[in-house]
Amino acid sequence: MPGAIYAEGLVKTFGDVRALDGVDLDVPEGTVLGLLGPNGAGKTTTVRVLTTLLRPDSGKAVVAGIDVLRHPDEVRRSIGLSGQFAAVDEYLTGRENLRMVGQLYQMKAKAAKVRAEELLERFNLGDAADRTAKTYSGGMRRRLDLAAALVVSPPVMFMDEPTTGLDPRNRLQLWGIIQELVAAGTTLLLTTQYLEEADHLAHDICVVDHGKVIARGTSDQLKARTGGERVEVVVHERDRITTAREVLAGFGKGETTVEKHTRKLTVPVSGGAKLLAEVIRELDGRGIEIDDIGLRRPTLDDVFISLTGHAAERRAEERAEAAAGPEVKGRKAARKEAAK
Ligand SMILES: Nc1ncnc2c1ncn2[C@@H]1O[C@H](COP(=O)(O)OP(=O)(O)O)[C@@H](O)[C@H]1O
Ligand SMILES: [Mg+2]
């Protein structure tokens, strides 16, 4: 049985650009899929197709058991969307924004009011509830945006880069809220450029690049695929590097690399913590003093670089550009759609 979010062979072109080049997804109910990819990979386009804001050229999508292309209105009633083009109105206050969303979803005025108060409280927006969203900080806007997406507690949620541009404190706070949602049974598709975020929140990860899913699996599976546990040692004295290197060669599965100026030696190994203990004993036995030693496993960063040939996280200014760009148009369109 297909999951709560299912896509098969999604293709979308914009002129010469193949934004989606055959995307397949299957997200089991109650789980989080992290769609991870660099700028321009096709993440937002995927979300827009799945949330009925954009028709694909070809392919199939089913969300909450409903065919996205055939019954977009029904899909819209079953999903929440937050992120780069969600429905926060700058000229309304926080409270008005949340009530408006309730009314768009045909909630009774009283119920919409109660729900708005609950969400304002939950997202720490009580004090700012009567200020227009225009005056909100980045973090407050994100929280309002997310609150707006939760007015009707949808079974399936989409979040497009929910924490991009947030400071670490606000990011952690949002992670907490997202985890609560998922614990309560929501199925979530989350796009992100932060590997750490995918690592922390997602059950499964799809790495996308150039409109294609180039790898999928749990964070651990992706890391294992990249291979490569290694032992890193920093020796105390530079003139013991040669001996330390001999020791490591005895344990290594490959070539030992040496960074002379930091006195750091790295060797690929297999065998985990047990092996590390043996390495320490052997170094000690040869009277080599060490400043630091550790077993390093590959990070998702390593995975990403090995898959795509480039790092995932963009520079801050690129992010700001992307956030200010076509998204404004998208937001208006979303509101218009929501008002239909
Ligand atoms: N409305 C559009 N018109 C033209 N090109 C677009 C449009 N939307 C997206 N693209 C292009 O499609 C590709 C994928 O974009 P997008 O899905 O926004 O990537 P991401 O969200 O991963 O950064 C990019 O090359 C982007 O420039
Ligand atoms: Mg995007």
PDB file of N, CA, C and O in Angstrom, residues 166-193:
ATOM      1  N   LEU A 166      17.060  30.780  10.357  1.00  0.00           N
ATOM      2  CA  LEU A 166      16.772  30.953  11.785  1.00  0.00           C
ATOM      3  C   LEU A 166      18.062  30.855  12.603  1.00  0.00           C
ATOM      4  O   LEU A 166      18.979  30.145  12.233  1.00  0.00           O
ATOM      5  N   ASP A 167      18.069  31.549  13.743  1.00  0.00           N
ATOM      6  CA  ASP A 167      19.227  31.386  14.624  1.00  0.00           C
ATOM      7  C   ASP A 167      19.094  30.044  15.347  1.00  0.00           C
ATOM      8  O   ASP A 167      18.025  29.439  15.368  1.00  0.00           O
ATOM      9  N   PRO A 168      20.203  29.558  15.916  1.00  0.00           N
ATOM     10  CA  PRO A 168      20.211  28.209  16.501  1.00  0.00           C
ATOM     11  C   PRO A 168      19.127  27.980  17.553  1.00  0.00           C
ATOM     12  O   PRO A 168      18.527  26.913  17.616  1.00  0.00           O
ATOM     13  N   ARG A 169      18.839  28.996  18.349  1.00  0.00           N
ATOM     14  CA  ARG A 169      17.842  28.819  19.403  1.00  0.00           C
ATOM     15  C   ARG A 169      16.452  28.586  18.802  1.00  0.00           C
ATOM     16  O   ARG A 169      15.735  27.671  19.179  1.00  0.00           O
ATOM     17  N   ASN A 170      16.109  29.429  17.835  1.00  0.00           N
ATOM     18  CA  ASN A 170      14.813  29.275  17.182  1.00  0.00           C
ATOM     19  C   ASN A 170      14.723  27.975  16.394  1.00  0.00           C
ATOM     20  O   ASN A 170      13.665  27.367  16.293  1.00  0.00           O
ATOM     21  N   ARG A 171      15.860  27.572  15.826  1.00  0.00           N
ATOM     22  CA  ARG A 171      15.859  26.317  15.088  1.00  0.00           C
ATOM     23  C   ARG A 171      15.561  25.157  16.034  1.00  0.00           C
ATOM     24  O   ARG A 171      14.717  24.318  15.745  1.00  0.00           O
ATOM     25  N   LEU A 172      16.202  25.142  17.182  1.00  0.00           N
ATOM     26  CA  LEU A 172      15.966  24.065  18.154  1.00  0.00           C
ATOM     27  C   LEU A 172      14.522  24.042  18.612  1.00  0.00           C
ATOM     28  O   LEU A 172      13.908  22.985  18.741  1.00  0.00           O
ATOM     29  N   GLN A 173      13.974  25.237  18.816  1.00  0.00           N
ATOM     30  CA  GLN A 173      12.593  25.341  19.262  1.00  0.00           C
ATOM     31  C   GLN A 173      11.651  24.741  18.208  1.00  0.00           C
ATOM     32  O   GLN A 173      10.743  23.977  18.519  1.00  0.00           O
ATOM     33  N   LEU A 174      11.911  25.084  16.953  1.00  0.00           N
ATOM     34  CA  LEU A 174      11.085  24.536  15.876  1.00  0.00           C
ATOM     35  C   LEU A 174      11.235  23.024  15.761  1.00  0.00           C
ATOM     36  O   LEU A 174      10.265  22.312  15.522  1.00  0.00           O
ATOM     37  N   TRP A 175      12.449  22.551  15.931  1.00  0.00           N
ATOM     38  CA  TRP A 175      12.658  21.096  15.893  1.00  0.00           C
ATOM     39  C   TRP A 175      11.781  20.416  16.935  1.00  0.00           C
ATOM     40  O   TRP A 175      11.172  19.387  16.666  1.00  0.00           O
ATOM     41  N   GLY A 176      11.711  21.020  18.111  1.00  0.00           N
ATOM     42  CA  GLY A 176      10.886  20.459  19.179  1.00  0.00           C
ATOM     43  C   GLY A 176       9.427  20.393  18.776  1.00  0.00           C
ATOM     44  O   GLY A 176       8.761  19.369  18.961  1.00  0.00           O
ATOM     45  N   ILE A 177       8.948  21.480  18.194  1.00  0.00           N
ATOM     46  CA  ILE A 177       7.552  21.535  17.767  1.00  0.00           C
ATOM     47  C   ILE A 177       7.288  20.480  16.686  1.00  0.00           C
ATOM     48  O   ILE A 177       6.279  19.778  16.707  1.00  0.00           O
ATOM     49  N   ILE A 178       8.213  20.367  15.762  1.00  0.00           N
ATOM     50  CA  ILE A 178       8.061  19.394  14.680  1.00  0.00           C
ATOM     51  C   ILE A 178       8.021  17.971  15.250  1.00  0.00           C
ATOM     52  O   ILE A 178       7.192  17.149  14.863  1.00  0.00           O
ATOM     53  N   GLN A 179       8.875  17.698  16.225  1.00  0.00           N
ATOM     54  CA  GLN A 179       8.890  16.359  16.819  1.00  0.00           C
ATOM     55  C   GLN A 179       7.587  16.042  17.549  1.00  0.00           C
ATOM     56  O   GLN A 179       7.108  14.917  17.489  1.00  0.00           O
ATOM     57  N   GLU A 180       7.020  17.057  18.190  1.00  0.00           N
ATOM     58  CA  GLU A 180       5.730  16.848  18.856  1.00  0.00           C
ATOM     59  C   GLU A 180       4.639  16.491  17.854  1.00  0.00           C
ATOM     60  O   GLU A 180       3.828  15.610  18.080  1.00  0.00           O
ATOM     61  N   LEU A 181       4.656  17.229  16.743  1.00  0.00           N
ATOM     62  CA  LEU A 181       3.675  16.984  15.696  1.00  0.00           C
ATOM     63  C   LEU A 181       3.734  15.559  15.205  1.00  0.00           C
ATOM     64  O   LEU A 181       2.720  14.885  15.039  1.00  0.00           O
ATOM     65  N   VAL A 182       4.947  15.120  14.956  1.00  0.00           N
ATOM     66  CA  VAL A 182       5.133  13.789  14.404  1.00  0.00           C
ATOM     67  C   VAL A 182       4.752  12.734  15.439  1.00  0.00           C
ATOM     68  O   VAL A 182       4.111  11.732  15.112  1.00  0.00           O
ATOM     69  N   ALA A 183       5.089  13.015  16.696  1.00  0.00           N
ATOM     70  CA  ALA A 183       4.714  12.081  17.762  1.00  0.00           C
ATOM     71  C   ALA A 183       3.197  11.939  17.823  1.00  0.00           C
ATOM     72  O   ALA A 183       2.665  10.888  18.172  1.00  0.00           O
ATOM     73  N   ALA A 184       2.479  13.010  17.448  1.00  0.00           N
ATOM     74  CA  ALA A 184       1.023  12.967  17.480  1.00  0.00           C
ATOM     75  C   ALA A 184       0.436  12.314  16.228  1.00  0.00           C
ATOM     76  O   ALA A 184      -0.773  12.248  16.066  1.00  0.00           O
ATOM     77  N   GLY A 185       1.304  11.854  15.313  1.00  0.00           N
ATOM     78  CA  GLY A 185       0.804  11.059  14.195  1.00  0.00           C
ATOM     79  C   GLY A 185       0.839  11.711  12.820  1.00  0.00           C
ATOM     80  O   GLY A 185       0.436  11.106  11.838  1.00  0.00           O
ATOM     81  N   THR A 186       1.312  12.954  12.745  1.00  0.00           N
ATOM     82  CA  THR A 186       1.368  13.629  11.456  1.00  0.00           C
ATOM     83  C   THR A 186       2.445  13.008  10.554  1.00  0.00           C
ATOM     84  O   THR A 186       3.506  12.633  11.026  1.00  0.00           O
ATOM     85  N   THR A 187       2.133  12.890   9.289  1.00  0.00           N
ATOM     86  CA  THR A 187       3.138  12.497   8.300  1.00  0.00           C
ATOM     87  C   THR A 187       3.738  13.784   7.743  1.00  0.00           C
ATOM     88  O   THR A 187       3.009  14.716   7.415  1.00  0.00           O
ATOM     89  N   LEU A 188       5.041  13.824   7.645  1.00  0.00           N
ATOM     90  CA  LEU A 188       5.694  15.077   7.274  1.00  0.00           C
ATOM     91  C   LEU A 188       6.718  14.903   6.171  1.00  0.00           C
ATOM     92  O   LEU A 188       7.540  14.000   6.210  1.00  0.00           O
ATOM     93  N   LEU A 189       6.634  15.770   5.181  1.00  0.00           N
ATOM     94  CA  LEU A 189       7.717  15.885   4.217  1.00  0.00           C
ATOM     95  C   LEU A 189       8.371  17.237   4.456  1.00  0.00           C
ATOM     96  O   LEU A 189       7.707  18.273   4.453  1.00  0.00           O
ATOM     97  N   LEU A 190       9.670  17.177   4.689  1.00  0.00           N
ATOM     98  CA  LEU A 190      10.420  18.357   5.086  1.00  0.00           C
ATOM     99  C   LEU A 190      11.559  18.538   4.097  1.00  0.00           C
ATOM    100  O   LEU A 190      12.277  17.577   3.808  1.00  0.00           O
ATOM    101  N   THR A 191      11.716  19.727   3.546  1.00  0.00           N
ATOM    102  CA  THR A 191      12.907  19.931   2.716  1.00  0.00           C
ATOM    103  C   THR A 191      13.923  20.712   3.536  1.00  0.00           C
ATOM    104  O   THR A 191      13.556  21.500   4.401  1.00  0.00           O
ATOM    105  N   THR A 192      15.158  20.447   3.270  1.00  0.00           N
ATOM    106  CA  THR A 192      16.181  21.164   4.017  1.00  0.00           C
ATOM    107  C   THR A 192      17.507  21.146   3.270  1.00  0.00           C
ATOM    108  O   THR A 192      17.746  20.295   2.426  1.00  0.00           O
ATOM    109  N   GLN A 193      18.315  22.131   3.589  1.00  0.00           N
ATOM    110  CA  GLN A 193      19.690  22.104   3.097  1.00  0.00           C
ATOM    111  C   GLN A 193      20.626  21.763   4.229  1.00  0.00           C
ATOM    112  O   GLN A 193      21.824  21.675   4.043  1.00  0.00           O
TER     113      GLN A 193
END
